[in-house]
Structures are given as C-alpha cells and as structure tokens.
N, C-alpha and C. Protein backbone atom coordinates (compact mmCIF):
# COMPACT_ATOMS: atom_id res chain seq x y z
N UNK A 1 0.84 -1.18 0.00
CA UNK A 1 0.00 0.00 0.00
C UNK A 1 0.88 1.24 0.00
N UNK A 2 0.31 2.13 -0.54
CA UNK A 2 0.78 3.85 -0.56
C UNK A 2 0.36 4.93 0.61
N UNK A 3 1.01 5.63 0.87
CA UNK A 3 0.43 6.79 1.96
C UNK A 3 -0.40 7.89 0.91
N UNK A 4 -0.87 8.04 1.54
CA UNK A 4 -2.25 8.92 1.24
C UNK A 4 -1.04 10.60 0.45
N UNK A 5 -0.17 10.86 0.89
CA UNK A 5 0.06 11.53 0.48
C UNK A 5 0.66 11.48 -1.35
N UNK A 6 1.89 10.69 -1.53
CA UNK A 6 1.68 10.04 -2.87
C UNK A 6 0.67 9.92 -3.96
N UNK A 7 -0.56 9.75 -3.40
CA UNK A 7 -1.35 9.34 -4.15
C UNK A 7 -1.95 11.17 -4.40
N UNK A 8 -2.14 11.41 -3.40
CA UNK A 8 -2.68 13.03 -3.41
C UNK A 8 -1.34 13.91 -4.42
N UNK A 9 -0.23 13.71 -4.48
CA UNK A 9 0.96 14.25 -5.64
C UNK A 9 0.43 13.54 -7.04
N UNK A 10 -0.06 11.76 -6.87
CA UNK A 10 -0.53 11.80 -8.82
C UNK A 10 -1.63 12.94 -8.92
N UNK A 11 -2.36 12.46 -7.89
CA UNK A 11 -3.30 12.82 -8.51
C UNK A 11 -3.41 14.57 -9.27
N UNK A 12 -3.16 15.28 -8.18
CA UNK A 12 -2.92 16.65 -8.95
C UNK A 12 -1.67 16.86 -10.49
N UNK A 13 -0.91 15.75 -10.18
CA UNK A 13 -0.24 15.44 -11.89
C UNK A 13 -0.72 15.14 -12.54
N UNK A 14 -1.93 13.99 -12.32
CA UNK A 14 -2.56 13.93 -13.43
C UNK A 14 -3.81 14.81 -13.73
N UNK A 15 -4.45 15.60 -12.61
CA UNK A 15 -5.07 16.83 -13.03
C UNK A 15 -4.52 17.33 -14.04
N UNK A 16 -2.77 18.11 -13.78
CA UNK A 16 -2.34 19.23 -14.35
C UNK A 16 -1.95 18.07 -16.43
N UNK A 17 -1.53 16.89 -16.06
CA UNK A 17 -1.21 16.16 -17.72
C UNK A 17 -2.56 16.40 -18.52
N UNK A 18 -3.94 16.02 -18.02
CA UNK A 18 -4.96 15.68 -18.76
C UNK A 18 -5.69 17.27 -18.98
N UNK A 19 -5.38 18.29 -18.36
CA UNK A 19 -5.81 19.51 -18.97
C UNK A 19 -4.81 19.84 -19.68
N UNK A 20 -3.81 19.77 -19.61
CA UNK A 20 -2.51 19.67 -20.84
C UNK A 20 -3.02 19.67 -21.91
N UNK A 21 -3.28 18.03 -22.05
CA UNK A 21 -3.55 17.48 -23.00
C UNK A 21 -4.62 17.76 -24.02
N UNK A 22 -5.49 18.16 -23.43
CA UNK A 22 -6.70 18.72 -23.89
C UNK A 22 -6.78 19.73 -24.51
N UNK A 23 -5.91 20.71 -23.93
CA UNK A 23 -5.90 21.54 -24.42
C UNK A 23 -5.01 21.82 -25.74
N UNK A 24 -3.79 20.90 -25.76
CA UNK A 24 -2.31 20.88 -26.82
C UNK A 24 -2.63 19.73 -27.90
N UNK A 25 -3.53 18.84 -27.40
CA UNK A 25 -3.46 17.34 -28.48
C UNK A 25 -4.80 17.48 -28.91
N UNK A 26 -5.62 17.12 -27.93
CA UNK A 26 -6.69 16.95 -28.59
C UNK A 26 -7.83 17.68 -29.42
N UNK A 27 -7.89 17.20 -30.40
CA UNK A 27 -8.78 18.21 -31.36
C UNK A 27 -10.09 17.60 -31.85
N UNK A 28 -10.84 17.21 -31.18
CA UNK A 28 -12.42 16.91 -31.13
C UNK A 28 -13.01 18.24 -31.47
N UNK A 29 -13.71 17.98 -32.31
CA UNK A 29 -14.62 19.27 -32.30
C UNK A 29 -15.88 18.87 -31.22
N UNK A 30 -16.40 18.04 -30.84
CA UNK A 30 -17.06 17.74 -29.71
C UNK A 30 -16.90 18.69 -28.52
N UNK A 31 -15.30 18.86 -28.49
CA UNK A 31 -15.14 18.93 -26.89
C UNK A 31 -14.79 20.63 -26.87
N UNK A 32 -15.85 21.22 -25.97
CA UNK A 32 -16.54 22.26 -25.63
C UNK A 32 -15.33 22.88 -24.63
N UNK A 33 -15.64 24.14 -23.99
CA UNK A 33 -15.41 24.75 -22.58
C UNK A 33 -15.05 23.88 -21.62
N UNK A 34 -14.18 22.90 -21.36
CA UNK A 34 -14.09 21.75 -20.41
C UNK A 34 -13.02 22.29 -19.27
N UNK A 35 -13.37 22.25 -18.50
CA UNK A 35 -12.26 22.84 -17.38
C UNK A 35 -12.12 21.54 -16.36
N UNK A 36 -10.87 20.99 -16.13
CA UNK A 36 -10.50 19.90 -14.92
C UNK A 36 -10.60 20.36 -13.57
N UNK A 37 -11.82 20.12 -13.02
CA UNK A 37 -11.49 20.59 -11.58
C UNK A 37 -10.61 20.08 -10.96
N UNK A 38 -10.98 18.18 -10.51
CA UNK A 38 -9.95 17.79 -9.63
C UNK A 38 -9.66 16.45 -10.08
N UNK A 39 -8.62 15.78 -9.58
CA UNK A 39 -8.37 14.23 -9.75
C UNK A 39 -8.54 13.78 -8.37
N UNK A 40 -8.78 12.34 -8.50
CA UNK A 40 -8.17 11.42 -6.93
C UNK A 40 -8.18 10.06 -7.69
N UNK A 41 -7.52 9.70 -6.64
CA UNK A 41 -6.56 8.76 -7.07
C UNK A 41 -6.76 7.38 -6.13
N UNK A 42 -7.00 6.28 -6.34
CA UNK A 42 -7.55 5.44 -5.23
C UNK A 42 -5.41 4.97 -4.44
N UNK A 43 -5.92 4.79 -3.70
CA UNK A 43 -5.01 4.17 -2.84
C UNK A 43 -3.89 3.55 -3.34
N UNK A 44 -4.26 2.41 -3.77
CA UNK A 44 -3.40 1.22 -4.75
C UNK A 44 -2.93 2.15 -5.98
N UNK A 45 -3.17 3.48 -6.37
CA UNK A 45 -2.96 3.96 -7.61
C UNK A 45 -3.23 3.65 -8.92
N UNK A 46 -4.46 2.50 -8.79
CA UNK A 46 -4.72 1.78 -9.80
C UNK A 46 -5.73 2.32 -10.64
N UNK A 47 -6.34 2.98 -10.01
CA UNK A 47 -7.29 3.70 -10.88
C UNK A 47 -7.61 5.47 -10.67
N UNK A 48 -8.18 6.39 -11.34
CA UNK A 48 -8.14 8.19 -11.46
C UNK A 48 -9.68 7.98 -11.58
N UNK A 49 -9.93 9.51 -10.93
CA UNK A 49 -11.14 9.79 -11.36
C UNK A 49 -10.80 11.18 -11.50
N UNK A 50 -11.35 11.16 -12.51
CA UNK A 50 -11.05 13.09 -12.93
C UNK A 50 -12.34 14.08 -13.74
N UNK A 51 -12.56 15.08 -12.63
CA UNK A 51 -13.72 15.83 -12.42
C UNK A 51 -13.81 16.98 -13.45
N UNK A 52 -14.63 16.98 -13.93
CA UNK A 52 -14.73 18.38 -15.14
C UNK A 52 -16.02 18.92 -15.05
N UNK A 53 -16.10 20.21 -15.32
CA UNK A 53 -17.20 21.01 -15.95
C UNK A 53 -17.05 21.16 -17.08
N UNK A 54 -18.38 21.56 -17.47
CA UNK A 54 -18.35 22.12 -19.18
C UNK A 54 -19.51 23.29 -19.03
N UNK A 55 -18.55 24.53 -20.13
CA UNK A 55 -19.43 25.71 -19.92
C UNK A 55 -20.41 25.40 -20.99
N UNK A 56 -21.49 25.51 -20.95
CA UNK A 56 -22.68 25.39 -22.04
C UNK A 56 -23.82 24.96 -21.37
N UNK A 57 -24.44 24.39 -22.71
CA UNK A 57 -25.95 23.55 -22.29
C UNK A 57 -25.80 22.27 -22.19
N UNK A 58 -27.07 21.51 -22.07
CA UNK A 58 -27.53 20.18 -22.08
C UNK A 58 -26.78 19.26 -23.15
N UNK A 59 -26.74 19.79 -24.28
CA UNK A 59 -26.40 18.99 -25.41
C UNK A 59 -24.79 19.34 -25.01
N UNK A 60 -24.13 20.56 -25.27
CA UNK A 60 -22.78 20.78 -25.29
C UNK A 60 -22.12 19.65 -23.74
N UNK A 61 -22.73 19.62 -22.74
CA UNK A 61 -21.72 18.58 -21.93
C UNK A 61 -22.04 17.26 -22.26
N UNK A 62 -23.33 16.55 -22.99
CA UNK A 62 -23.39 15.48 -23.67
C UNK A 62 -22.11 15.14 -24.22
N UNK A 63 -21.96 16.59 -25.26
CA UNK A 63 -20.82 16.13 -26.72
C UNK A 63 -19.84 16.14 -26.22
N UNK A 64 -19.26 16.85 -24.84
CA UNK A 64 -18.27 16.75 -24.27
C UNK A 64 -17.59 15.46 -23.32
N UNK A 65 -18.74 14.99 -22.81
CA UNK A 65 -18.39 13.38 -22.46
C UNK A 65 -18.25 12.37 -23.54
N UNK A 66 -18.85 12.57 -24.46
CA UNK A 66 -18.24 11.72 -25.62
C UNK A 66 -17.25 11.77 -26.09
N UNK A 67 -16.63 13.32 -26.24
CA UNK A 67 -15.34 13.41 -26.38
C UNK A 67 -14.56 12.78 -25.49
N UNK A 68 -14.73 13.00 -24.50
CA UNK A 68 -13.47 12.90 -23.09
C UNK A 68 -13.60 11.10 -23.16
N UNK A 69 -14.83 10.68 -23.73
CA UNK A 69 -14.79 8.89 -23.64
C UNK A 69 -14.15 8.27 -24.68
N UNK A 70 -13.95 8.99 -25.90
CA UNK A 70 -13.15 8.76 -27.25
C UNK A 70 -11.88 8.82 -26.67
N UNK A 71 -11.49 10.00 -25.99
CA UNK A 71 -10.00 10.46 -26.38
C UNK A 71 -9.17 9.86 -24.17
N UNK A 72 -9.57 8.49 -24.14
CA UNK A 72 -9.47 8.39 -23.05
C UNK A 72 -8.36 7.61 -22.85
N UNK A 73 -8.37 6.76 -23.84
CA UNK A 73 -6.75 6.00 -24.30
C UNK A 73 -5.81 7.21 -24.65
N UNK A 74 -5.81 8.06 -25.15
CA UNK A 74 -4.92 8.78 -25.71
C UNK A 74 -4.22 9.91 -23.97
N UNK A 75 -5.18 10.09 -23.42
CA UNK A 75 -4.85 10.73 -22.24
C UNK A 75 -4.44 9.71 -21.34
N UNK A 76 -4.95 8.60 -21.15
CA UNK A 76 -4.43 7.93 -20.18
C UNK A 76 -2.74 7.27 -20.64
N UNK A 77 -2.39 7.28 -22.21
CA UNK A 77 -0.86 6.82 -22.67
C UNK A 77 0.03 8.40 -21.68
N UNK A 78 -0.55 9.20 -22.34
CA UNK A 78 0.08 10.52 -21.62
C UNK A 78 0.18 10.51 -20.25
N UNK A 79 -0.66 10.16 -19.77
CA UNK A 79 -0.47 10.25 -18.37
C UNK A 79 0.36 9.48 -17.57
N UNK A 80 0.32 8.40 -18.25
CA UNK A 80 1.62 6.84 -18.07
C UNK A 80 2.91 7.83 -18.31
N UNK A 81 3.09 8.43 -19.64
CA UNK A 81 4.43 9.43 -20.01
C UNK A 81 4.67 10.00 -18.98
N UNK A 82 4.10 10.74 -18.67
CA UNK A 82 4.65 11.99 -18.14
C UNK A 82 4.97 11.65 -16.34
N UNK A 83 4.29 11.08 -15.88
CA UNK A 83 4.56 10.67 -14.43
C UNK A 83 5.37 9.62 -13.57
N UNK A 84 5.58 8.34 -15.41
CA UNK A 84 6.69 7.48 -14.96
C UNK A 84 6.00 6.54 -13.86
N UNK A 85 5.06 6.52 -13.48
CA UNK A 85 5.01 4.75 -12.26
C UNK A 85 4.71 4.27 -13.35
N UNK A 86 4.79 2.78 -12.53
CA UNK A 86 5.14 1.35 -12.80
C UNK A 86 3.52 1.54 -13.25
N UNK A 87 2.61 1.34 -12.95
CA UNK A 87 1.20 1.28 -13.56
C UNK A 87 0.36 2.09 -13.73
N UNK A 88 -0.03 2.70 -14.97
CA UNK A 88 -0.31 3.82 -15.21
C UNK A 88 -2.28 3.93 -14.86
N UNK A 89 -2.45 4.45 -14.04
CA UNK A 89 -4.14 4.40 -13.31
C UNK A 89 -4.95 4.31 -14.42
N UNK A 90 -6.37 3.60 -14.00
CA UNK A 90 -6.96 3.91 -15.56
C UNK A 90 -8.16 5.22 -15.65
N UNK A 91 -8.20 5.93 -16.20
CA UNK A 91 -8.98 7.17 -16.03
C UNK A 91 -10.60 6.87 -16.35
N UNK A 92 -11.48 7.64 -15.27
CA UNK A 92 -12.75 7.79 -15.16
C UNK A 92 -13.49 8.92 -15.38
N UNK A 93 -13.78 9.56 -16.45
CA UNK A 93 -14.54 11.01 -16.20
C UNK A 93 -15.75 11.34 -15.41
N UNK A 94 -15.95 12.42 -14.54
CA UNK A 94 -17.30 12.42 -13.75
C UNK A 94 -17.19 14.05 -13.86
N UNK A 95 -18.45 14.35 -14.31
CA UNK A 95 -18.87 15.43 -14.40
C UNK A 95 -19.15 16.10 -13.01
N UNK A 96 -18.59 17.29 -12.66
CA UNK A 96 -18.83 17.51 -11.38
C UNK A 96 -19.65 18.72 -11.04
N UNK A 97 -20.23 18.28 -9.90
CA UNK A 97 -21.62 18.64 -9.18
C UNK A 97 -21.29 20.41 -8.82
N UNK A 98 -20.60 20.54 -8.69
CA UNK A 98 -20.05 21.96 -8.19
C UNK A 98 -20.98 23.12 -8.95
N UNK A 99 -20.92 23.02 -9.95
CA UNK A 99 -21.53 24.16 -10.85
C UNK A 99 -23.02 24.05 -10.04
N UNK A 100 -23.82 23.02 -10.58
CA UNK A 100 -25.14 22.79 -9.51
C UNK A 100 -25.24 23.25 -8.62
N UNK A 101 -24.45 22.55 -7.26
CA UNK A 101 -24.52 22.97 -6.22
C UNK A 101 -24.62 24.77 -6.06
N UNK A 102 -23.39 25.09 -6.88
CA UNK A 102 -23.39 26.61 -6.73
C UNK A 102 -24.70 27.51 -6.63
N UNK A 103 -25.37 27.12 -8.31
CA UNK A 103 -26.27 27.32 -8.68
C UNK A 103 -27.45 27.36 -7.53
N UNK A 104 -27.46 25.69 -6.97
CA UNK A 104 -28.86 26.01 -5.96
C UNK A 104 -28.36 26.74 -4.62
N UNK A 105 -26.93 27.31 -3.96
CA UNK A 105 -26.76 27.99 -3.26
C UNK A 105 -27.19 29.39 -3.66
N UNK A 106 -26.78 29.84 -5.03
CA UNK A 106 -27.10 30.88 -5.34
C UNK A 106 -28.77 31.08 -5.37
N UNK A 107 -29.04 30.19 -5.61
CA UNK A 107 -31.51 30.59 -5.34
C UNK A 107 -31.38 30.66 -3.81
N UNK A 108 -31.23 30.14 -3.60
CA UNK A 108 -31.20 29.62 -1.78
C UNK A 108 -30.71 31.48 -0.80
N UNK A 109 -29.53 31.25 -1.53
CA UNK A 109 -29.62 33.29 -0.84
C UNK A 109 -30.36 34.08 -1.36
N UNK A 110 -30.45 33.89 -2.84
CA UNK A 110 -31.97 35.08 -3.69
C UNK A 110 -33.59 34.73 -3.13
N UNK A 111 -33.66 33.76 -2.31
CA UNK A 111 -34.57 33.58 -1.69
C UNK A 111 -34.76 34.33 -0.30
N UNK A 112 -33.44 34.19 0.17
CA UNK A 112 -33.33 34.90 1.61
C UNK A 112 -33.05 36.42 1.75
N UNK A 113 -32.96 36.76 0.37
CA UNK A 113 -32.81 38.24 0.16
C UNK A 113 -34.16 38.74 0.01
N UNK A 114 -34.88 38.10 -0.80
CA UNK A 114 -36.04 38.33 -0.69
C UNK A 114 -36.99 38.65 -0.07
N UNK A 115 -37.03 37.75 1.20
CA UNK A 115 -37.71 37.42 2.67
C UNK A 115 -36.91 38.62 3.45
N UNK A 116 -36.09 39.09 3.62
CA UNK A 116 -35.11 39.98 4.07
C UNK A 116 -35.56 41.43 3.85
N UNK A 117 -35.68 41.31 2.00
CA UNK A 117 -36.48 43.05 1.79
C UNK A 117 -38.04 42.90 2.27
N UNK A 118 -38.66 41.76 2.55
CA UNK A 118 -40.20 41.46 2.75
C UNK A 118 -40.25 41.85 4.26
N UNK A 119 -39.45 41.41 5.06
CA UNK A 119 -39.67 41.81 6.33
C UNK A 119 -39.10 43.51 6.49
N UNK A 120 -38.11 43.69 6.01
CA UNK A 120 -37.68 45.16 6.35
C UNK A 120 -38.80 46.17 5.99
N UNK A 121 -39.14 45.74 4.96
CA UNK A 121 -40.77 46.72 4.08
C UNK A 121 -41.51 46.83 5.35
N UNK A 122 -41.99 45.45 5.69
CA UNK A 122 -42.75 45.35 6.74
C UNK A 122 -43.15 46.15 8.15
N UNK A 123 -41.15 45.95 8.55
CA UNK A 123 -41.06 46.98 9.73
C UNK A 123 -40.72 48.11 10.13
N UNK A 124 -40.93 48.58 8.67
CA UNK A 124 -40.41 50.44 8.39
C UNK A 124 -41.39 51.03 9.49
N UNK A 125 -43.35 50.83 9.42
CA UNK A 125 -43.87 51.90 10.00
C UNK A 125 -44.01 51.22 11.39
N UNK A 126 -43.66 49.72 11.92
CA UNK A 126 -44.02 49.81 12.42
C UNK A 126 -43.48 49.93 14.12
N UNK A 127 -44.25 49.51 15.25
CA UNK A 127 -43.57 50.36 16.50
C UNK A 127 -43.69 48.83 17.38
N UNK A 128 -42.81 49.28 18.25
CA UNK A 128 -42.66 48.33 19.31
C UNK A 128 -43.88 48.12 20.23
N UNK A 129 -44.14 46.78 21.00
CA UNK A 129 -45.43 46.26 21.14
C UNK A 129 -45.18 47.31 22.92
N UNK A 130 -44.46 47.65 23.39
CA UNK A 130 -44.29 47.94 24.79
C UNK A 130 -43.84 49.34 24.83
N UNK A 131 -43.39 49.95 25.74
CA UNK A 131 -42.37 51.44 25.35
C UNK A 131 -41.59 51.63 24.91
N UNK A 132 -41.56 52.97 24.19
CA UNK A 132 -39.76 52.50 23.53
C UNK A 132 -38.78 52.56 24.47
N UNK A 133 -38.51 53.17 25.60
CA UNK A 133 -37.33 52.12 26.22
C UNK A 133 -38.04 51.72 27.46
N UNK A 134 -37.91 50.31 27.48
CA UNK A 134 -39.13 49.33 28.68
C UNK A 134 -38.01 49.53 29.93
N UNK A 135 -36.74 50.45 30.19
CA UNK A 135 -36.64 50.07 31.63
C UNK A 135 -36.65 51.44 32.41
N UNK A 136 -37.01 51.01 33.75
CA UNK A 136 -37.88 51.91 34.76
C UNK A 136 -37.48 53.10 35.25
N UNK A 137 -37.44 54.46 34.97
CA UNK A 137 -36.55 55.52 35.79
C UNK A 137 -37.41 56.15 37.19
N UNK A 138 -36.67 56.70 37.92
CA UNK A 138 -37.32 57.26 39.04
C UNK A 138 -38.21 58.59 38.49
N UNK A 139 -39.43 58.27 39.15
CA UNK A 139 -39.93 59.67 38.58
C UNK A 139 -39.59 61.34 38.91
N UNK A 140 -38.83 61.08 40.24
CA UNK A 140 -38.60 62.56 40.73
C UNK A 140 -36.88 62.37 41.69
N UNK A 141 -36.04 62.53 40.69
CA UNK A 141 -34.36 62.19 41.36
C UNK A 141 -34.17 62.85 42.39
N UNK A 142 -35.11 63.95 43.06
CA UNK A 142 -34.52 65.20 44.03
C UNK A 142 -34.65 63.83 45.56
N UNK A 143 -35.96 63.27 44.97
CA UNK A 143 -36.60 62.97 46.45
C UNK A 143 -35.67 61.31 46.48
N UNK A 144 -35.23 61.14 45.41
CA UNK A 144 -34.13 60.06 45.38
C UNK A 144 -33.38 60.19 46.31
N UNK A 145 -32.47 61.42 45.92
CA UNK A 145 -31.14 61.78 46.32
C UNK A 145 -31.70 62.32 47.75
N UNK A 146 -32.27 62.64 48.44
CA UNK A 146 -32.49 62.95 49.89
C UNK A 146 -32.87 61.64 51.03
N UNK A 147 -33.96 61.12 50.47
CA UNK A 147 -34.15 60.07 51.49
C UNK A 147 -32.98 58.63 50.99
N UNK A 148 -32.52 58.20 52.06
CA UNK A 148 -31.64 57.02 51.87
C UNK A 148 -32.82 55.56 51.55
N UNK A 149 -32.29 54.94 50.42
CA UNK A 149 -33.36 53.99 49.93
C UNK A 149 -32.80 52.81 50.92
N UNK A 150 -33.57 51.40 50.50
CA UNK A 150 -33.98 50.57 51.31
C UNK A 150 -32.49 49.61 51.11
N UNK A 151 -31.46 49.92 49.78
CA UNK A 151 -30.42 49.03 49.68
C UNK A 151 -29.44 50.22 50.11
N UNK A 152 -29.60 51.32 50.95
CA UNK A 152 -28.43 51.88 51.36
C UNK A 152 -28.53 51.40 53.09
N UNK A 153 -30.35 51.22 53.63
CA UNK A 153 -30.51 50.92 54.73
C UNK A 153 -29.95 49.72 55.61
N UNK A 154 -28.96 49.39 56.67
CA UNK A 154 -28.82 47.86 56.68
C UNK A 154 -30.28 46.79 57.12
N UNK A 155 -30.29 45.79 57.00
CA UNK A 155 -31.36 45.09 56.90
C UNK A 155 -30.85 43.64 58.30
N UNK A 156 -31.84 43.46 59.02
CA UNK A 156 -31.88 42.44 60.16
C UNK A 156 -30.95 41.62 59.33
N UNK A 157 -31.40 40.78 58.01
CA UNK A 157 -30.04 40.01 57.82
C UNK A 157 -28.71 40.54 57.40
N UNK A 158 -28.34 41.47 57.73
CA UNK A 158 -27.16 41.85 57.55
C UNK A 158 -26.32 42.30 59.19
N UNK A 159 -26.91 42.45 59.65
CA UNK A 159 -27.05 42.55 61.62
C UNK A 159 -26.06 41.52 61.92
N UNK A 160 -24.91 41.77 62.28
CA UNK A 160 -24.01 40.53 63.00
C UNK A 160 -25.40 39.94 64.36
N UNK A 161 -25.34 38.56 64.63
CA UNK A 161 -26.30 38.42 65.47
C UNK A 161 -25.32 37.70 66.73
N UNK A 162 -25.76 37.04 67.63
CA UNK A 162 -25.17 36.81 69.03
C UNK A 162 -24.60 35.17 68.41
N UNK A 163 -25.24 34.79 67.34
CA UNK A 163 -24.11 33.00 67.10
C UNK A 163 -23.19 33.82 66.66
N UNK A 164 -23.32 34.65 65.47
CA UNK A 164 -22.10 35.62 65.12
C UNK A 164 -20.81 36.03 65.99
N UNK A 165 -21.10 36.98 66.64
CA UNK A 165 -20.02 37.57 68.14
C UNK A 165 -19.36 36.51 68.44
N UNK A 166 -17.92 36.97 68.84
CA UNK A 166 -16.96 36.10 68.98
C UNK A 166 -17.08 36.45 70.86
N UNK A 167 -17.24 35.03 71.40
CA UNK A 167 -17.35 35.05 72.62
C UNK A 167 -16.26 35.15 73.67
N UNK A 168 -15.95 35.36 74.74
CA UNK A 168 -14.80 35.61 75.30
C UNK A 168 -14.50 34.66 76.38
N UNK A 169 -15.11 33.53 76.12
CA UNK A 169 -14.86 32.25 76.91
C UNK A 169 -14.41 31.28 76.19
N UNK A 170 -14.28 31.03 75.09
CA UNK A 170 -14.10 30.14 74.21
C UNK A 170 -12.64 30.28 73.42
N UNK A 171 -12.94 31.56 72.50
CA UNK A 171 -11.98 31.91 71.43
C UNK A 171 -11.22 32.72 72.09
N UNK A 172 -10.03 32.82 71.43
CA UNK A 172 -8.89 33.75 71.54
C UNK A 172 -7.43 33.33 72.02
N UNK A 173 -6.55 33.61 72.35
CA UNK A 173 -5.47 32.84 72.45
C UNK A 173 -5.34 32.88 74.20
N UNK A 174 -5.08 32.04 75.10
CA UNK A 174 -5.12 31.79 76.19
C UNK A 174 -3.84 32.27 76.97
N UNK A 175 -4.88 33.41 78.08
CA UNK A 175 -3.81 33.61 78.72
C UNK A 175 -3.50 33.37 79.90
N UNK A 176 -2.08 33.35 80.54
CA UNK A 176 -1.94 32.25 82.05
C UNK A 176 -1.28 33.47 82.33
C-alpha cells in the first residue's frame, strides 16, 4: 500500500497532464469549454477519477463526455508518459456537481434576500409592542437623592447576630 500523500501528488499530476492534454493534443470538435477541476486517485494507484465542468448547455456537456470517452486511451498513454510509475491508473470522467450545487446555493440566498427586503418593508412603519425604552426611571431624582433607599438601609439580615459575636470564653489565644 501507498500513503495517502503520494497518491494526493498523482493525482494533482494527473489533473495538471490531462488539462494539458486537452488543451495541446486533442482536437475533437465535440469537446466544448471543459475545465478539470480535480483528480483522486484510489489508494493502490490503480485507478483516477477526474472531475470536469463544461461551460454550455444540455447537449454541449453530452458532446463533451463523448469526447473525453473517445480520447481516453490517448490521455491515459500521456499520463503513463509523463509521471513514470510502474502502472499507469486507468482514467474515469465524472462530471462535477459543483456548478449545480453553486447554482442552488445561489436561489437559496436570492430567496433569503427576498424574505429579508419582505420583512424590512414590513417593519419600516411599524412600532414596538411595549415602550420604547421598557426600563424603569425614578420619577422625581430630588426625592431620590435625599431620602436614603432601602439598599443603602442595613437590613436584620445583615445585623451581626449573638451565634455571630466572637465570645470571650471560648476563642482567643489563652492567657496564664
């Protein structure tokens, strides 16, 4: 077996050979806007999978997998070239999800933008269900500031009490 890292070095080699290639050898008129996102590479190195988009429509990434399925011997000899192991992986094209995904992220926030200007519209006129500021002031500070309130007053539980008091039969250091 191989360490994971090895295999992660073909694989971005053979990313960077097979967009090479594509771009310098092969001349399909089939094959459209194709951009290589990524490779991986299984473990054993025995086999690639290598991820592409294609800019267009429905039909244009059709014609473009047909291409990439024609011209798959010819990329996979190259790819044996240029990287030198002992067994050259055998290549898999998979169209990748990314563009999609993007796509339904992108509705997914134009949705929440939406709901966003719907509520702001909403709460332009309107007012808070309570006062506008709900906490309590004294109504008259003079008569504040003269009489001493009930947390400046001490309170029975705050009263040292008689278990409290340190007694003079018991404690203290003994004297002869």
């Amino acid at each position: 077996m191989t360490d994971n890292a090895r295999a992660r070095k073909l694989a971005d080699r053979i990313q960077v050979v097979v967009a090479e290639t594509l771009d310098r050898r092969i001349k399909d008129p089939r094959l459209g806007f194709v951009t290589i996102t990524d490779a991986r590479v299984t473990g054993d190195l025995r086999e690639a999978t290598v991820f592409y988009t294609v800019y267009g429509d429905d039909e244009e990434r059709a014609a473009s997998a047909a291409a990439l399925e024609s011209a798959k011997g010819v990329l996979r000899s190259e790819v044996g070239r240029q990287t030198g192991v002992r067994f050259t992986p055998s290549l898999a094209f998979v169209p990748d999800a990314l563009p999609d995904n993007a796509r339904t992220i992108e509705d997914l926030l134009d949705k929440a933008r939406a709901k966003d200007a719907e509520v702001r519209e909403v709460s332009t006129g309107a007012k808070y269900a309570g006062d506008a500021d709900p906490y309590r002031k004294p109504e008259d500070e003079d008569d504040e500031a003269d009489a001493p309130s009930e947390k400046d007053a001490p309170s029975e539980k705050d009263a040292p009490s008689e278990k409290d008091a340190p007694s003079e039969k018991n404690e203290g250091p003994a004297s002869a």
